[in-house]
Amino acid sequence: MPLPQAIETQDDQRRATMSPWSGQQMQRTPFLLLLLVALAQGVTPSPKACVTLPSPGGSTVSCFSPARFPAPLPADTVHLAVEFSTLTQLPASALRGATGLRELHLASNRLRELPATLLLPVPRLEVLDLTHNSLTQLPPGLFRASAALRVLVLKANRLEALQASWLLGLKGLEHLDLSSNSLQTLPPGLLASLGALRTLDLGDNQLETLPPDLLRGPRRLERLHLEENRLQVLGERLLAQQPALRYLFLGDNRLTTVAAGAFHNLKELDMLDLSNNLLSSVPRGLWESLGMPSRDMGDGFDISGNPWVCDQNLDDLLRWLVANKHRMFSQNDTRCAGPDALRGRMLLEVSGSP
Amino acid sequence: MPAQPPVSKVGSGPPQGSGPKEVESKGPGSVVSLPNKMGDAEAGKKIFTQKCAQCHTVEKGGKHKTGPNLWGLFGRKTGQAPGFLYTDANKNKGVVWGEDTLMEYLENPKKYIPGTKMVFAGLKKKSERKDLIQYLKQATSS
């Protein structure tokens, strides 16, 4: 059987490889021959793992479970997602050429380390999501060109310790998520250079104590997540650094002691979670700045799951509960552990306001 | 000086004096607590404030923040909140938001919608997702 007419001449051959999908060629050229020609030219089918789409301001590159980091990146890439891969590291040149990059989503890979110069080509980066990787540390100078970074998420990595120097350069950082790591202590001055920080999430770590100057640095921290740690004592100095704090999460710790002045001057606090700790009592005056009659706590509070001893030492709290019960979560789970006569009774009931 | 009555709007503040036995009619500022099997909307409200409120509002006419306002969520296709700029990934997912799809999505949003710009790892605990979804059901519709 004679060869198809299409591949007879050199010109025809060239045309076949340059536009293999044109209708006429498809009709005249058997698929097998086409594939052979394509392979000879070094063209392989692109991996389905990465999709490039136009989006406002540039291109979006989205890779789900890619075998390798996409390269080269379109020069106008603004949004890049490389997720659910087995990549353990990135080349230092990974982001070169994508100078307009705004968001980098690298969640759920197996990254063990980051090259120190990774972010130098992308000074306009605003969001960096490294959730669920295997980072144990960050290289010095990683963020030296990252004054535009607003959101940094390092949730669910393998960080056991932090160094304040890792965070140098993050002048514009508003949201820092270090939750679900293995942090046992924090260094002094951790947030010193993070003047713009609004939200700090340190939840689900193994923190037993906090440096009293931890919150010095941010001009106006709004949200502080410390839930699911091993804190035993809440001192007076910690929150004094951030009088404009609005949301404070301290649930699921081992708090036995809260200093009388711990919440002093928190005049913007809208939510306080002290649930599931080991509090049997709290000092008088603790609630002075919080809630009614001073200021309604708009998003509520939770003191359930504590072994409250409902004796006269708790009078102040019980009075405060009466004035603020409309903002009280988990009322049914806020009960007395003692004295014996009152064990199991709801605090609200005991306060005279069921 | 007499205490001001609490300011209530839909989606703000925990329920007024509610417990598992009390079922109040829904009104501004109150959330109905249903038996545990269906998820506890009160607990869900707390989860929402803790994990979602930074980026999302729920009330009718609430503003878009990093994420879209969620009013009208149930029964709507993905990526359809008016006026919010979604990724193509979200718009093209093509499912309708309801209890089942939200249960799956909220466990691992990035797995459900690869390429999403939502930075949220998800809620591993089924009970938390149930609670949150119960809350959302009430808070995002009239």
Tab-separated table of C-alpha atoms in Angstrom:
chain	number	residue	atom	x	y	z
A	1	MET	CA	0.000	0.000	0.000
A	2	PRO	CA	1.522	3.355	-1.004
A	3	LEU	CA	2.459	5.962	1.607
A	4	PRO	CA	-0.147	8.681	2.178
A	5	GLN	CA	0.352	11.606	-0.177
A	6	ALA	CA	0.818	14.078	2.699
A	7	ILE	CA	4.305	12.944	3.765
A	8	GLU	CA	5.747	12.485	0.287
A	9	THR	CA	7.653	15.739	-0.029
A	10	GLN	CA	9.918	17.454	2.509
A	11	ASP	CA	7.613	20.480	2.488
A	12	ASP	CA	4.666	18.308	3.257
A	13	GLN	CA	6.579	16.684	6.107
A	14	ARG	CA	7.408	20.028	7.654
A	15	ARG	CA	3.825	21.159	7.351
A	16	ALA	CA	2.680	17.965	8.994
A	17	THR	CA	4.849	18.534	12.055
A	18	MET	CA	4.178	22.269	12.383
A	19	SER	CA	0.436	21.933	12.293
A	20	PRO	CA	-0.319	18.320	13.063
A	21	TRP	CA	-3.864	19.035	14.149
A	22	SER	CA	-5.071	20.819	11.025
A	23	GLY	CA	-8.186	19.108	9.637
A	24	GLN	CA	-6.811	18.335	6.199
A	25	GLN	CA	-3.675	16.671	7.548
A	26	MET	CA	-5.741	14.631	10.008
A	27	GLN	CA	-7.739	13.257	7.140
A	28	ARG	CA	-4.755	12.407	5.018
A	29	THR	CA	-2.223	11.344	7.653
A	30	PRO	CA	-2.611	8.186	9.681
A	31	PHE	CA	-2.299	8.833	13.383
A	32	LEU	CA	0.644	6.508	13.871
A	33	LEU	CA	2.770	8.325	11.312
A	34	LEU	CA	1.838	11.613	12.913
A	35	LEU	CA	2.922	10.416	16.311
A	36	LEU	CA	6.226	9.138	14.963
A	37	VAL	CA	6.904	12.499	13.392
A	38	ALA	CA	5.977	14.314	16.570
A	39	LEU	CA	8.248	12.128	18.672
A	40	ALA	CA	11.080	12.640	16.212
A	41	GLN	CA	10.734	16.375	16.750
A	42	GLY	CA	10.931	15.948	20.548
A	43	VAL	CA	7.356	17.024	21.169
A	44	THR	CA	5.672	15.052	23.932
A	45	PRO	CA	2.102	15.435	25.141
A	46	SER	CA	2.006	17.969	27.980
A	47	PRO	CA	1.355	16.491	31.448
A	48	LYS	CA	-2.276	16.970	32.428
A	49	ALA	CA	-1.126	17.958	35.901
A	50	CYS	CA	-0.647	21.653	35.042
A	51	VAL	CA	-3.243	23.965	33.600
A	52	THR	CA	-2.544	27.511	32.484
A	53	LEU	CA	-5.449	29.901	32.212
A	54	PRO	CA	-5.742	33.608	31.656
A	55	SER	CA	-6.919	35.580	34.660
A	56	PRO	CA	-7.221	39.250	35.520
A	57	GLY	CA	-3.758	40.778	35.430
A	58	GLY	CA	-1.969	37.776	33.962
A	59	SER	CA	-1.832	33.982	33.874
A	60	THR	CA	-2.856	31.458	36.476
A	61	VAL	CA	-0.832	28.254	36.540
A	62	SER	CA	-2.414	25.457	38.512
A	63	CYS	CA	-0.627	22.122	39.036
A	64	PHE	CA	-2.264	19.252	40.893
A	65	SER	CA	0.107	16.399	41.659
A	66	PRO	CA	2.728	17.320	39.060
A	67	ALA	CA	5.817	15.158	38.631
A	68	ARG	CA	8.061	18.208	38.624
A	69	PHE	CA	7.935	21.944	39.141
A	70	PRO	CA	6.495	23.676	36.061
A	71	ALA	CA	9.094	25.381	33.919
A	72	PRO	CA	9.344	27.763	32.328
A	73	LEU	CA	6.610	29.871	33.896
A	74	PRO	CA	4.753	32.340	31.675
A	75	ALA	CA	6.261	35.781	32.195
A	76	ASP	CA	2.850	37.158	33.164
A	77	THR	CA	2.101	34.548	35.853
A	78	VAL	CA	0.257	36.173	38.735
A	79	HIS	CA	-1.067	33.096	40.500
A	80	LEU	CA	0.821	29.800	40.801
A	81	ALA	CA	-0.378	26.679	42.583
A	82	VAL	CA	1.775	23.550	42.808
A	83	GLU	CA	0.068	21.210	45.247
A	84	PHE	CA	-0.346	17.567	46.228
A	85	SER	CA	2.995	16.531	44.746
A	86	THR	CA	5.881	14.512	46.147
A	87	LEU	CA	8.375	17.325	45.542
A	88	THR	CA	10.868	17.564	48.391
A	89	GLN	CA	12.626	20.679	47.208
A	90	LEU	CA	12.530	23.472	44.678
A	91	PRO	CA	15.276	24.752	42.407
A	92	ALA	CA	16.598	28.191	43.346
A	93	SER	CA	15.519	29.361	39.895
A	94	ALA	CA	11.953	28.101	40.293
A	95	LEU	CA	10.339	31.528	40.213
A	96	ARG	CA	12.735	33.311	37.919
A	97	GLY	CA	10.978	35.256	35.194
A	98	ALA	CA	7.613	35.390	36.932
A	99	THR	CA	8.266	38.866	38.247
A	100	GLY	CA	4.594	39.763	38.641
A	101	LEU	CA	3.734	36.782	40.844
A	102	ARG	CA	1.153	37.685	43.501
A	103	GLU	CA	0.149	34.380	44.997
A	104	LEU	CA	2.159	31.199	45.476
A	105	HIS	CA	0.279	28.143	46.724
A	106	LEU	CA	2.569	25.262	47.621
A	107	ALA	CA	0.367	23.285	49.998
A	108	SER	CA	0.545	19.546	50.484
A	109	ASN	CA	3.900	18.743	48.961
A	110	ARG	CA	6.861	17.234	50.811
A	111	LEU	CA	9.130	20.246	50.830
A	112	ARG	CA	11.957	19.793	53.330
A	113	GLU	CA	13.755	23.025	52.687
A	114	LEU	CA	13.527	26.195	50.636
A	115	PRO	CA	16.353	27.797	48.704
A	116	ALA	CA	17.419	31.075	50.319
A	117	THR	CA	17.009	33.009	47.064
A	118	LEU	CA	13.648	31.498	46.098
A	119	LEU	CA	11.622	34.672	46.565
A	120	LEU	CA	14.086	37.248	45.262
A	121	PRO	CA	12.581	37.196	41.741
A	122	VAL	CA	9.075	37.854	43.068
A	123	PRO	CA	9.043	41.081	45.095
A	124	ARG	CA	5.329	41.592	44.529
A	125	LEU	CA	4.360	38.321	46.178
A	126	GLU	CA	1.419	38.831	48.531
A	127	VAL	CA	0.418	35.319	49.563
A	128	LEU	CA	2.661	32.325	50.308
A	129	ASP	CA	0.925	29.155	51.416
A	130	LEU	CA	3.196	26.335	52.570
A	131	THR	CA	0.550	24.395	54.501
A	132	HIS	CA	1.325	20.723	54.964
A	133	ASN	CA	4.960	20.293	53.983
A	134	SER	CA	7.996	18.981	55.856
A	135	LEU	CA	9.896	22.162	56.640
A	136	THR	CA	12.008	22.066	59.790
A	137	GLN	CA	13.537	25.483	59.293
A	138	LEU	CA	13.709	28.482	57.008
A	139	PRO	CA	16.895	29.790	55.386
A	140	PRO	CA	18.213	33.174	56.572
A	141	GLY	CA	17.256	35.997	54.253
A	142	LEU	CA	14.378	34.121	52.647
A	143	PHE	CA	12.099	37.126	52.995
A	144	ARG	CA	14.573	39.929	52.424
A	145	ALA	CA	12.703	41.079	49.301
A	146	SER	CA	9.252	40.255	50.667
A	147	ALA	CA	7.998	43.585	52.014
A	148	ALA	CA	4.817	43.075	49.991
A	149	LEU	CA	3.980	39.700	51.540
A	150	ARG	CA	0.678	39.927	53.435
A	151	VAL	CA	-0.086	36.304	54.187
A	152	LEU	CA	2.422	33.603	55.229
A	153	VAL	CA	1.127	30.174	56.140
A	154	LEU	CA	3.474	27.553	57.562
A	155	LYS	CA	0.751	25.431	59.118
A	156	ALA	CA	1.395	21.707	59.492
A	157	ASN	CA	5.121	21.560	58.892
A	158	ARG	CA	7.824	20.175	61.188
A	159	LEU	CA	9.026	23.351	62.849
A	160	GLU	CA	10.367	22.649	66.337
A	161	ALA	CA	11.993	25.978	66.938
A	162	LEU	CA	11.893	29.398	65.324
A	163	GLN	CA	14.426	32.122	64.885
A	164	ALA	CA	13.347	35.745	64.774
A	165	SER	CA	15.880	36.320	62.012
A	166	TRP	CA	13.896	34.079	59.689
A	167	LEU	CA	11.141	36.679	59.600
A	168	LEU	CA	13.281	39.692	58.745
A	169	GLY	CA	11.926	41.671	55.817
A	170	LEU	CA	8.237	40.981	56.397
A	171	LYS	CA	7.328	44.629	56.941
A	172	GLY	CA	3.902	44.231	55.358
A	173	LEU	CA	2.936	40.865	56.827
A	174	GLU	CA	-0.604	40.856	58.174
A	175	HIS	CA	-1.295	37.167	58.698
A	176	LEU	CA	1.195	34.654	60.101
A	177	ASP	CA	0.091	31.072	60.586
A	178	LEU	CA	2.498	28.768	62.440
A	179	SER	CA	-0.152	26.376	63.711
A	180	SER	CA	0.122	22.603	63.851
A	181	ASN	CA	3.881	22.419	64.172
A	182	SER	CA	5.989	21.103	67.049
A	183	LEU	CA	6.941	24.391	68.655
A	184	GLN	CA	7.874	24.046	72.309
A	185	THR	CA	9.259	27.495	72.967
A	186	LEU	CA	9.443	30.797	71.148
A	187	PRO	CA	12.475	33.061	70.958
A	188	PRO	CA	12.337	36.596	72.356
A	189	GLY	CA	11.600	39.299	69.806
A	190	LEU	CA	9.937	36.873	67.382
A	191	LEU	CA	7.506	39.490	66.094
A	192	ALA	CA	9.741	42.530	66.551
A	193	SER	CA	9.937	43.295	62.835
A	194	LEU	CA	6.294	42.482	62.036
A	195	GLY	CA	4.758	45.917	62.543
A	196	ALA	CA	1.779	45.266	60.254
A	197	LEU	CA	0.748	41.928	61.756
A	198	ARG	CA	-2.975	41.556	62.438
A	199	THR	CA	-3.361	37.814	62.980
A	200	LEU	CA	-0.990	35.384	64.662
A	201	ASP	CA	-1.886	31.716	64.766
A	202	LEU	CA	0.224	29.532	67.056
A	203	GLY	CA	-2.514	26.978	67.694
A	204	ASP	CA	-1.896	23.247	67.958
A	205	ASN	CA	1.736	23.336	69.039
A	206	GLN	CA	3.424	22.244	72.266
A	207	LEU	CA	3.974	25.627	73.879
A	208	GLU	CA	4.274	25.487	77.654
A	209	THR	CA	5.352	29.063	78.246
A	210	LEU	CA	5.486	32.258	76.246
A	211	PRO	CA	8.106	34.988	76.387
A	212	PRO	CA	6.373	37.979	78.068
A	213	ASP	CA	7.467	40.283	75.236
A	214	LEU	CA	6.081	37.935	72.567
A	215	LEU	CA	3.540	40.413	71.276
A	216	ARG	CA	5.864	43.385	71.062
A	217	GLY	CA	6.337	44.511	67.472
A	218	PRO	CA	2.948	44.565	65.755
A	219	ARG	CA	1.355	47.983	65.915
A	220	ARG	CA	-2.167	46.567	66.133
A	221	LEU	CA	-2.604	42.818	66.559
A	222	GLU	CA	-6.261	41.829	66.236
A	223	ARG	CA	-6.355	38.048	66.496
A	224	LEU	CA	-4.249	35.752	68.635
A	225	HIS	CA	-4.648	31.991	68.401
A	226	LEU	CA	-3.030	29.987	71.188
A	227	GLU	CA	-5.541	27.148	71.398
A	228	GLU	CA	-4.401	23.531	71.718
A	229	ASN	CA	-1.080	24.123	73.436
A	230	ARG	CA	0.202	23.307	76.936
A	231	LEU	CA	0.067	26.714	78.566
A	232	GLN	CA	-0.346	26.614	82.339
A	233	VAL	CA	-0.226	30.247	83.344
A	234	LEU	CA	-1.482	33.435	81.732
A	235	GLY	CA	0.535	36.322	83.147
A	236	GLU	CA	-0.124	40.029	83.243
A	237	ARG	CA	2.426	41.245	80.739
A	238	LEU	CA	1.617	39.193	77.661
A	239	LEU	CA	-1.539	40.914	76.521
A	240	ALA	CA	-0.551	44.347	77.837
A	241	GLN	CA	1.446	44.769	74.624
A	242	GLN	CA	-1.727	44.631	72.513
A	243	PRO	CA	-4.594	46.581	74.065
A	244	ALA	CA	-6.517	46.609	70.778
A	245	LEU	CA	-6.749	42.824	70.632
A	246	ARG	CA	-10.163	41.665	69.399
A	247	TYR	CA	-10.073	37.865	69.331
A	248	LEU	CA	-8.233	35.721	71.862
A	249	PHE	CA	-8.283	31.935	71.693
A	250	LEU	CA	-6.824	30.051	74.665
A	251	GLY	CA	-8.992	26.925	74.589
A	252	ASP	CA	-7.607	23.428	75.089
A	253	ASN	CA	-4.563	24.355	77.132
A	254	ARG	CA	-3.653	23.445	80.719
A	255	LEU	CA	-4.338	26.809	82.310
A	256	THR	CA	-4.619	26.677	86.073
A	257	THR	CA	-3.812	30.304	86.756
A	258	VAL	CA	-4.807	33.580	85.150
A	259	ALA	CA	-3.329	36.774	86.601
A	260	ALA	CA	-5.844	39.352	87.825
A	261	GLY	CA	-4.534	41.923	85.378
A	262	ALA	CA	-4.237	39.579	82.395
A	263	PHE	CA	-7.146	41.169	80.513
A	264	HIS	CA	-6.640	44.659	81.875
A	265	ASN	CA	-7.270	47.304	79.211
A	266	LEU	CA	-8.459	44.923	76.504
A	267	LYS	CA	-11.165	47.378	75.564
A	268	GLU	CA	-11.729	45.995	72.062
A	269	LEU	CA	-12.020	42.317	72.930
A	270	ASP	CA	-14.959	40.752	71.073
A	271	MET	CA	-14.227	37.101	71.669
A	272	LEU	CA	-12.505	35.199	74.476
A	273	ASP	CA	-12.150	31.436	74.519
A	274	LEU	CA	-10.907	29.843	77.745
A	275	SER	CA	-12.720	26.542	77.245
A	276	ASN	CA	-11.247	23.174	78.180
A	277	ASN	CA	-8.558	24.239	80.604
A	278	LEU	CA	-7.906	23.437	84.258
A	279	LEU	CA	-9.386	26.548	85.807
A	280	SER	CA	-11.055	26.043	89.145
A	281	SER	CA	-11.055	29.720	89.964
A	282	VAL	CA	-10.069	33.113	88.635
A	283	PRO	CA	-9.121	36.229	90.585
A	284	ARG	CA	-11.482	39.099	91.291
A	285	GLY	CA	-11.121	41.994	88.912
A	286	LEU	CA	-10.182	39.793	85.977
A	287	TRP	CA	-13.319	40.744	84.054
A	288	GLU	CA	-13.246	44.480	84.743
A	289	SER	CA	-12.467	45.628	81.207
A	290	LEU	CA	-14.436	42.909	79.478
A	291	GLY	CA	-18.053	42.673	78.515
A	292	MET	CA	-20.985	44.390	80.140
A	293	PRO	CA	-21.357	46.767	81.827
A	294	SER	CA	-18.265	48.206	80.123
A	295	ARG	CA	-18.636	46.928	76.578
A	296	ASP	CA	-20.576	44.110	74.942
A	297	MET	CA	-18.391	41.248	73.705
A	298	GLY	CA	-19.940	41.030	70.268
A	299	ASP	CA	-18.692	37.581	69.303
A	300	GLY	CA	-19.049	35.878	72.656
A	301	PHE	CA	-16.985	33.958	75.147
A	302	ASP	CA	-16.556	30.375	76.274
A	303	ILE	CA	-15.414	29.197	79.718
A	304	SER	CA	-16.851	25.691	79.485
A	305	GLY	CA	-14.924	22.522	80.178
A	306	ASN	CA	-13.180	23.837	83.288
A	307	PRO	CA	-13.356	22.345	86.809
A	308	TRP	CA	-14.946	25.432	88.384
A	309	VAL	CA	-15.191	25.437	92.153
A	310	CYS	CA	-18.360	27.358	92.820
A	311	ASP	CA	-17.518	28.945	96.183
A	312	GLN	CA	-17.399	32.595	97.246
A	313	ASN	CA	-14.123	33.063	95.371
A	314	LEU	CA	-16.102	32.724	92.176
A	315	ASP	CA	-18.572	35.499	93.083
A	316	ASP	CA	-17.014	38.018	90.763
A	317	LEU	CA	-17.190	35.642	87.778
A	318	LEU	CA	-20.751	34.610	88.561
A	319	ARG	CA	-21.861	38.252	88.735
A	320	TRP	CA	-20.151	38.907	85.440
A	321	LEU	CA	-21.886	35.901	83.885
A	322	VAL	CA	-25.288	37.256	84.795
A	323	ALA	CA	-24.535	40.484	82.957
A	324	ASN	CA	-23.053	38.707	79.927
A	325	LYS	CA	-24.919	35.415	79.534
A	326	HIS	CA	-26.361	36.541	76.215
A	327	ARG	CA	-22.845	36.187	74.852
A	328	MET	CA	-22.013	32.884	76.540
A	329	PHE	CA	-21.220	29.804	74.454
A	330	SER	CA	-21.610	26.248	75.734
A	331	GLN	CA	-23.748	27.224	78.714
A	332	ASN	CA	-24.701	23.598	79.239
A	333	ASP	CA	-21.070	22.552	79.485
A	334	THR	CA	-20.071	25.260	81.951
A	335	ARG	CA	-20.528	23.529	85.260
A	336	CYS	CA	-19.223	23.319	88.817
A	337	ALA	CA	-16.780	20.548	89.690
A	338	GLY	CA	-17.110	21.456	93.352
A	339	PRO	CA	-17.877	21.922	96.170
A	340	ASP	CA	-19.609	18.557	96.516
A	341	ALA	CA	-23.034	20.068	97.059
A	342	LEU	CA	-22.858	21.912	93.777
A	343	ARG	CA	-21.002	19.444	91.625
A	344	GLY	CA	-22.556	19.155	88.163
A	345	ARG	CA	-24.656	22.315	88.475
A	346	MET	CA	-24.511	24.877	85.690
A	347	LEU	CA	-22.647	28.043	86.620
A	348	LEU	CA	-25.551	30.080	85.285
A	349	GLU	CA	-27.908	28.272	87.607
A	350	VAL	CA	-25.656	28.817	90.600
A	351	SER	CA	-25.292	32.481	89.733
A	352	GLY	CA	-29.016	32.821	90.259
A	353	SER	CA	-29.729	33.316	86.583
A	354	PRO	CA	-30.713	30.054	84.841
B	1	MET	CA	-25.744	53.881	84.149
B	2	PRO	CA	-28.082	51.118	82.934
B	3	ALA	CA	-26.558	48.454	80.751
B	4	GLN	CA	-27.378	48.803	77.087
B	5	PRO	CA	-29.478	45.943	75.706
B	6	PRO	CA	-27.311	43.681	73.594
B	7	VAL	CA	-27.085	44.701	69.975
B	8	SER	CA	-28.114	41.768	67.851
B	9	LYS	CA	-27.923	41.154	64.183
B	10	VAL	CA	-28.228	37.916	62.300
B	11	GLY	CA	-25.027	35.988	62.618
B	12	SER	CA	-23.620	37.872	65.567
B	13	GLY	CA	-23.438	36.767	69.167
B	14	PRO	CA	-24.104	33.342	70.597
B	15	PRO	CA	-27.647	32.153	71.183
B	16	GLN	CA	-29.706	33.826	73.866
B	17	GLY	CA	-30.033	31.390	76.728
B	18	SER	CA	-30.189	28.335	74.545
B	19	GLY	CA	-29.405	24.751	75.504
B	20	PRO	CA	-30.227	21.421	73.902
B	21	LYS	CA	-33.734	21.353	75.386
B	22	GLU	CA	-34.764	24.828	74.318
B	23	VAL	CA	-35.801	25.401	70.764
B	24	GLU	CA	-36.407	29.066	70.094
B	25	SER	CA	-37.936	30.521	67.015
B	26	LYS	CA	-35.269	32.016	64.862
B	27	GLY	CA	-34.888	35.748	65.161
B	28	PRO	CA	-32.088	38.247	64.953
B	29	GLY	CA	-29.095	37.213	66.978
B	30	SER	CA	-30.468	33.790	67.893
B	31	VAL	CA	-29.496	30.443	66.522
B	32	VAL	CA	-31.519	27.269	66.947
B	33	SER	CA	-29.765	24.392	68.678
B	34	LEU	CA	-30.825	21.076	67.196
B	35	PRO	CA	-30.055	17.609	68.550
B	36	ASN	CA	-26.450	16.527	68.167
B	37	LYS	CA	-26.989	14.221	65.208
B	38	MET	CA	-27.695	17.187	62.994
B	39	GLY	CA	-24.848	19.314	64.240
B	40	ASP	CA	-24.953	22.055	66.826
B	41	ALA	CA	-25.372	25.465	65.244
B	42	GLU	CA	-24.213	27.232	68.381
B	43	ALA	CA	-20.932	25.361	68.337
B	44	GLY	CA	-20.817	26.024	64.622
B	45	LYS	CA	-21.059	29.745	65.186
B	46	LYS	CA	-18.020	29.625	67.411
B	47	ILE	CA	-16.116	27.617	64.818
B	48	PHE	CA	-17.101	30.158	62.198
B	49	THR	CA	-15.755	33.062	64.228
B	50	GLN	CA	-12.595	31.194	65.027
B	51	LYS	CA	-11.770	29.804	61.607
B	52	CYS	CA	-13.789	31.554	58.927
B	53	ALA	CA	-14.862	35.046	59.958
B	54	GLN	CA	-11.538	36.560	59.108
B	55	CYS	CA	-12.282	36.083	55.424
B	56	HIS	CA	-16.050	35.610	55.206
B	57	THR	CA	-19.260	37.319	56.260
B	58	VAL	CA	-22.620	35.524	56.322
B	59	GLU	CA	-25.357	38.128	56.624
B	60	LYS	CA	-27.446	39.405	53.753
B	61	GLY	CA	-25.633	42.337	52.218
B	62	GLY	CA	-22.443	41.511	54.120
B	63	LYS	CA	-19.249	42.615	52.454
B	64	HIS	CA	-16.812	40.500	50.508
B	65	LYS	CA	-13.485	40.256	52.263
B	66	THR	CA	-10.633	37.969	51.218
B	67	GLY	CA	-13.441	35.510	50.553
B	68	PRO	CA	-17.019	36.012	49.357
B	69	ASN	CA	-20.001	36.845	51.518
B	70	LEU	CA	-21.868	33.567	52.001
B	71	TRP	CA	-25.485	34.725	52.006
B	72	GLY	CA	-27.573	32.444	49.797
B	73	LEU	CA	-24.919	29.702	49.755
B	74	PHE	CA	-27.157	26.666	50.061
B	75	GLY	CA	-28.629	25.564	46.780
B	76	ARG	CA	-26.270	27.727	44.769
B	77	LYS	CA	-23.596	26.522	42.389
B	78	THR	CA	-19.938	27.086	43.254
B	79	GLY	CA	-18.414	30.420	42.441
B	80	GLN	CA	-21.628	32.410	42.166
B	81	ALA	CA	-21.720	34.984	44.940
B	82	PRO	CA	-22.436	38.179	43.051
B	83	GLY	CA	-19.587	40.611	42.825
B	84	PHE	CA	-16.768	38.345	43.991
B	85	LEU	CA	-13.796	37.504	41.791
B	86	TYR	CA	-13.420	33.725	41.955
B	87	THR	CA	-10.710	31.552	40.474
B	88	ASP	CA	-11.728	29.571	37.409
B	89	ALA	CA	-11.155	26.479	39.538
B	90	ASN	CA	-13.960	27.500	41.857
B	91	LYS	CA	-16.356	28.679	39.171
B	92	ASN	CA	-15.869	25.502	37.149
B	93	LYS	CA	-16.243	23.027	40.004
B	94	GLY	CA	-19.900	22.915	39.080
B	95	VAL	CA	-21.453	21.373	42.177
B	96	VAL	CA	-24.303	22.797	44.183
B	97	TRP	CA	-23.516	23.741	47.777
B	98	GLY	CA	-25.469	21.694	50.291
B	99	GLU	CA	-24.766	19.625	53.392
B	100	ASP	CA	-23.059	16.795	51.524
B	101	THR	CA	-20.881	18.887	49.239
B	102	LEU	CA	-19.891	21.175	52.115
B	103	MET	CA	-18.987	18.173	54.301
B	104	GLU	CA	-16.565	17.040	51.626
B	105	TYR	CA	-15.266	20.490	50.753
B	106	LEU	CA	-14.617	21.652	54.284
B	107	GLU	CA	-12.530	18.596	55.082
B	108	ASN	CA	-9.945	19.566	52.499
B	109	PRO	CA	-10.859	22.569	50.351
B	110	LYS	CA	-7.760	22.381	48.188
B	111	LYS	CA	-8.378	18.768	47.324
B	112	TYR	CA	-11.994	19.447	46.458
B	113	ILE	CA	-11.223	22.516	44.367
B	114	PRO	CA	-7.601	22.230	43.165
B	115	GLY	CA	-6.280	25.660	42.334
B	116	THR	CA	-8.524	27.469	44.802
B	117	LYS	CA	-7.036	30.592	46.359
B	118	MET	CA	-8.771	29.852	49.646
B	119	VAL	CA	-6.020	29.323	52.177
B	120	PHE	CA	-7.676	27.003	54.664
B	121	ALA	CA	-6.460	23.523	55.482
B	122	GLY	CA	-9.892	22.258	56.433
B	123	LEU	CA	-11.655	20.765	59.436
B	124	LYS	CA	-10.612	17.194	60.090
B	125	LYS	CA	-13.246	16.488	62.738
B	126	LYS	CA	-16.545	15.420	61.249
B	127	SER	CA	-18.440	16.825	64.236
B	128	GLU	CA	-16.928	20.264	63.706
B	129	ARG	CA	-17.922	20.277	60.063
B	130	LYS	CA	-21.445	19.197	60.976
B	131	ASP	CA	-21.716	21.971	63.533
B	132	LEU	CA	-20.367	24.579	61.161
B	133	ILE	CA	-22.690	23.504	58.372
B	134	GLN	CA	-25.699	23.702	60.687
B	135	TYR	CA	-24.702	27.220	61.594
B	136	LEU	CA	-24.169	28.195	57.976
B	137	LYS	CA	-27.541	26.751	57.028
B	138	GLN	CA	-29.228	29.164	59.392
B	139	ALA	CA	-26.999	32.168	59.099
B	140	THR	CA	-26.888	32.366	55.311
B	141	SER	CA	-30.614	32.196	54.624
B	142	SER	CA	-33.851	33.670	55.865
